[in-house]
Coordinates of C-alpha atoms (C1' of nucleotides) in Angstrom, one line a residue:
Chain A
M255 CA 23.8 -0.6 -1.2
T256 CA 21.5 -3.6 -0.7
F257 CA 17.7 -4.3 -1.0
Y258 CA 17.5 -4.1 2.8
S259 CA 19.5 -1.0 3.3
V260 CA 17.3 0.8 0.8
Y261 CA 14.3 -0.3 2.8
K262 CA 15.9 0.9 6.0
A263 CA 16.6 4.2 4.5
L264 CA 13.1 4.7 3.2
F265 CA 11.6 3.6 6.3
E266 CA 13.7 6.0 8.4
H267 CA 12.8 8.9 6.1
F268 CA 9.0 8.3 5.6
G269 CA 8.1 6.0 8.6
S270 CA 5.5 3.4 8.7
Q271 CA 2.8 3.6 6.0
H272 CA 0.0 1.3 7.3
W273 CA -1.1 0.2 3.9
W274 CA -3.5 -0.5 2.4
P275 CA -6.1 2.3 3.2
A276 CA -9.4 0.5 3.3
D277 CA -12.1 -0.4 5.7
T278 CA -12.3 -4.1 4.7
P279 CA -10.1 -6.8 2.8
F280 CA -12.8 -6.7 0.0
E281 CA -12.3 -3.0 -0.5
V282 CA -8.5 -3.7 -0.8
M283 CA -9.4 -6.2 -3.6
V284 CA -11.6 -3.9 -5.4
G285 CA -9.2 -0.9 -5.0
A286 CA -6.5 -3.2 -6.5
V287 CA -8.5 -3.6 -9.7
L288 CA -9.5 0.0 -9.8
T289 CA -6.0 1.5 -9.4
Q290 CA -4.6 -0.3 -12.5
N291 CA -3.2 2.4 -14.5
T292 CA -5.1 5.1 -12.5
A293 CA -4.3 8.0 -10.1
W294 CA -5.4 6.9 -6.5
T295 CA -7.4 10.0 -6.0
N296 CA -9.7 8.8 -8.9
V297 CA -10.0 5.4 -7.2
E298 CA -11.2 7.0 -4.0
K299 CA -14.0 8.8 -5.8
A300 CA -15.1 5.5 -7.3
I301 CA -15.0 3.7 -4.0
A302 CA -17.0 6.3 -2.4
N303 CA -19.6 5.9 -5.1
L304 CA -19.7 2.1 -4.4
K305 CA -20.1 2.7 -0.7
E306 CA -22.9 5.3 -1.1
N307 CA -24.7 2.7 -3.2
D308 CA -24.0 -0.3 -0.9
V309 CA -22.2 -2.1 -3.6
L310 CA -18.8 -2.6 -1.9
Q311 CA -19.6 -6.3 -1.0
A312 CA -19.1 -9.2 -3.2
A313 CA -22.7 -10.3 -3.5
A314 CA -24.1 -6.9 -4.1
M315 CA -21.4 -6.2 -6.7
A316 CA -22.0 -9.4 -8.4
R317 CA -25.7 -8.8 -9.0
T318 CA -25.2 -5.2 -10.0
P319 CA -25.5 -4.8 -14.0
S320 CA -22.3 -4.0 -15.7
E321 CA -23.8 -0.7 -17.0
E322 CA -24.7 0.4 -13.4
L323 CA -21.4 -0.7 -11.9
A324 CA -19.5 1.2 -14.8
R325 CA -21.3 4.2 -14.0
L326 CA -20.5 4.1 -10.3
I327 CA -16.8 3.6 -10.9
R328 CA -16.5 6.0 -13.8
P329 CA -14.1 8.3 -12.1
A330 CA -11.5 5.5 -12.0
G331 CA -11.3 5.5 -15.8
Y332 CA -11.5 2.4 -17.9
F333 CA -14.9 2.0 -16.5
N334 CA -16.4 -0.6 -18.9
V335 CA -13.3 -2.8 -18.6
K336 CA -13.0 -2.4 -14.9
A337 CA -16.7 -3.1 -14.4
K338 CA -16.3 -6.4 -16.1
R339 CA -13.1 -7.3 -14.3
L340 CA -14.6 -6.5 -10.9
K341 CA -17.6 -8.7 -11.8
N342 CA -15.5 -11.6 -13.0
F343 CA -13.6 -11.4 -9.7
C344 CA -16.7 -11.3 -7.6
Q345 CA -18.1 -14.3 -9.4
W346 CA -14.9 -16.2 -8.6
Y347 CA -14.6 -14.8 -5.2
L348 CA -18.2 -15.9 -4.3
A349 CA -17.8 -19.3 -5.8
Q350 CA -14.8 -20.0 -3.7
G351 CA -16.8 -19.1 -0.5
E352 CA -15.2 -15.6 -0.1
K353 CA -12.4 -14.7 2.2
Q354 CA -13.2 -17.1 4.9
S355 CA -12.7 -20.1 2.7
L356 CA -9.9 -18.6 0.7
A357 CA -7.9 -17.8 4.0
Q358 CA -7.2 -21.5 4.2
W359 CA -5.6 -21.7 0.8
R360 CA -1.9 -22.2 0.5
D361 CA -0.1 -19.1 -0.7
H362 CA 0.8 -20.5 -4.2
E363 CA -2.7 -21.9 -4.7
L364 CA -4.3 -18.7 -3.8
R365 CA -2.2 -16.8 -6.1
E366 CA -3.1 -19.1 -8.9
G367 CA -6.7 -18.8 -8.2
L368 CA -6.6 -15.0 -8.3
L369 CA -4.6 -15.1 -11.6
S370 CA -7.3 -17.3 -13.1
V371 CA -9.6 -14.4 -13.0
N372 CA -9.8 -12.5 -16.3
G373 CA -8.5 -8.9 -15.5
V374 CA -6.3 -10.0 -12.4
G375 CA -2.7 -10.0 -13.4
P376 CA 0.4 -10.5 -11.5
E377 CA 0.5 -7.2 -9.8
T378 CA -3.1 -7.0 -8.9
A379 CA -3.0 -10.5 -7.5
D380 CA 0.0 -9.7 -5.5
D381 CA -1.7 -6.4 -4.2
M382 CA -4.6 -8.6 -3.1
L383 CA -2.4 -11.3 -1.6
L384 CA -0.3 -8.9 0.5
Y385 CA -2.8 -6.4 1.5
A386 CA -5.9 -8.3 1.8
F387 CA -4.8 -11.8 2.5
N388 CA -1.7 -11.0 4.4
R389 CA 0.5 -13.5 2.4
P390 CA 4.3 -12.8 2.2
V391 CA 4.6 -11.7 -1.5
F392 CA 6.6 -8.8 -2.7
V393 CA 4.7 -6.5 -5.2
I394 CA 6.6 -5.5 -8.3
D395 CA 5.4 -2.4 -10.0
A396 CA 6.9 0.1 -12.5
Y397 CA 8.4 2.2 -9.6
T398 CA 10.2 -0.9 -8.2
R399 CA 11.8 -1.6 -11.5
R400 CA 12.7 2.0 -12.0
L401 CA 14.2 2.5 -8.7
F402 CA 16.3 -0.7 -8.4
S403 CA 17.6 -0.5 -11.9
R404 CA 18.6 3.1 -11.4
L405 CA 20.3 2.0 -8.2
G406 CA 22.2 -0.7 -10.1
L407 CA 20.6 -3.6 -8.2
I408 CA 18.7 -5.0 -11.1
N409 CA 18.7 -4.8 -14.8
G410 CA 15.0 -3.7 -15.0
D411 CA 14.0 -5.9 -17.9
E412 CA 13.7 -9.1 -15.9
A413 CA 10.4 -10.9 -16.0
Y414 CA 7.9 -10.1 -13.2
E415 CA 8.3 -13.6 -11.6
E416 CA 12.0 -13.5 -11.6
L417 CA 12.1 -10.1 -9.7
R418 CA 9.5 -11.1 -7.3
R419 CA 11.6 -14.3 -6.5
L420 CA 14.7 -12.1 -6.2
F421 CA 13.2 -9.7 -3.8
E422 CA 11.4 -12.4 -1.7
Q423 CA 14.4 -14.5 -1.4
T424 CA 16.9 -11.9 -0.8
L425 CA 14.8 -10.0 1.8
G426 CA 13.7 -13.4 3.2
E427 CA 17.3 -14.1 4.1
Q428 CA 17.4 -11.2 6.4
N429 CA 14.1 -12.1 8.1
Q430 CA 13.0 -15.8 8.3
D431 CA 9.9 -15.0 10.2
R432 CA 6.7 -15.1 8.2
K433 CA 5.0 -12.5 10.0
A434 CA 8.0 -10.2 9.8
Q435 CA 8.3 -10.9 6.1
I436 CA 4.6 -9.7 5.6
K437 CA 5.2 -6.6 7.6
L438 CA 8.5 -6.0 5.5
F439 CA 6.9 -6.5 2.2
N440 CA 3.9 -4.5 3.2
E441 CA 5.9 -1.5 4.2
Y442 CA 8.4 -1.8 1.4
H443 CA 6.0 -1.6 -1.4
A444 CA 4.2 1.3 0.1
L445 CA 7.4 3.2 0.8
I446 CA 8.4 2.8 -2.8
V447 CA 5.1 4.3 -3.9
I448 CA 5.4 7.1 -1.3
H449 CA 8.9 8.0 -2.4
A450 CA 7.7 8.2 -6.0
K451 CA 4.7 10.5 -5.1
D452 CA 6.2 12.8 -2.6
Y453 CA 9.8 13.1 -3.5
C454 CA 9.0 14.9 -6.7
R455 CA 6.2 17.1 -5.4
K456 CA 8.5 18.8 -3.0
R457 CA 10.8 19.8 -6.0
P458 CA 8.7 21.8 -8.6
Q459 CA 11.8 22.0 -10.8
C460 CA 12.7 18.4 -10.3
D461 CA 14.4 16.9 -13.3
E462 CA 16.2 13.9 -12.1
C463 CA 15.1 12.9 -8.5
C464 CA 12.2 10.6 -8.5
L465 CA 10.6 7.5 -9.9
R466 CA 8.0 9.2 -12.0
S467 CA 8.5 8.5 -15.8
H468 CA 9.5 12.1 -16.7
C469 CA 12.5 11.9 -14.2
P470 CA 15.6 10.3 -16.0
Q471 CA 17.2 9.1 -12.9
T472 CA 16.6 8.5 -9.1
E473 CA 18.4 10.4 -6.3
M474 CA 18.2 9.0 -2.9
K475 CA 20.7 11.2 -1.3
D476 CA 18.3 12.7 1.1
Y477 CA 18.1 9.5 2.9
V478 CA 20.9 7.2 1.9
Chain B
dG454 C1' -3.5 21.5 -24.5
dT455 C1' -0.4 17.9 -22.8
dC456 C1' 1.3 14.6 -19.6
dC457 C1' 0.6 11.3 -16.1
dA458 C1' -1.4 8.2 -12.6
dG459 C1' -0.3 3.2 -6.8
dG460 C1' 0.0 1.4 -16.1
dG461 C1' -1.7 -3.5 -16.0
dT462 C1' -3.9 -7.2 -18.7
dT463 C1' -4.9 -9.5 -22.6
dC464 C1' -4.0 -11.4 -26.9
dG465 C1' -1.4 -11.8 -30.8
dT466 C1' 3.1 -13.5 -32.8
Chain C
dA760 C1' 8.8 -15.0 -24.2
dC761 C1' 7.9 -10.6 -26.1
dG762 C1' 5.5 -6.6 -28.0
dA763 C1' 1.4 -4.3 -29.4
dA764 C1' -3.2 -3.0 -28.4
dC765 C1' -6.6 -1.7 -25.4
dC766 C1' -8.7 1.2 -22.2
dA767 C1' -10.7 6.5 -20.5
dT768 C1' -10.9 9.6 -16.0
dG769 C1' -9.2 13.9 -13.6
dG770 C1' -5.5 16.6 -11.7
dA771 C1' -1.1 19.2 -12.4

DNA sequence: GTCCAGGGTTCGT
DNA sequence: ACGAACCATGGA
């Protein structure tokens, strides 16, 4: 079992996921903040509210009062915190000249820039880098730790950066081409999430099969 | 009612 | 570097 063989198995089973579902890169960035500790269905409601009120653009969002923004994103939970985080992000995003300017930044500089925004941590930044800026970064989330520690490929308590480097280097050896790496990292993270979501749902009595926190271990025998 | 979500980010120590 | 505290909705 290797990092790449797990990817192949997931891809064969679930197919291409075409992440991230959004109309624009900015919508991806907003979604990345809103989905922090939140079910995606709730994020969709919040994004629909933003769209209906024409606030799903950096300039409009930046000038929307926090109270108003919080009201719109209420379904996504933590609305006061997230309203502030979104405004922090918009302020930085506009100051840097939006995506057109940021597209010219080096991967590492862009990552540091995103992380400098209060409310954007490593995972949120990497979601944005991978799915809005098409940079070759591997997103590490709770599911990723759980899956690969259960498969015995990692310990599980490694630091975020250590795991990110491990995945990027190991998978990068298979695929040196930057475009191919982006595609691989894009699909891989999406597949891990889909696996976590759907595998359990199909098994109402599931007590050991998936990546959700209530399952004590992970079975992949359906596809490995 | 309880548990969980595409739980992470910040801020102490 | 690590752990605690913080935030708050909606669906199963």
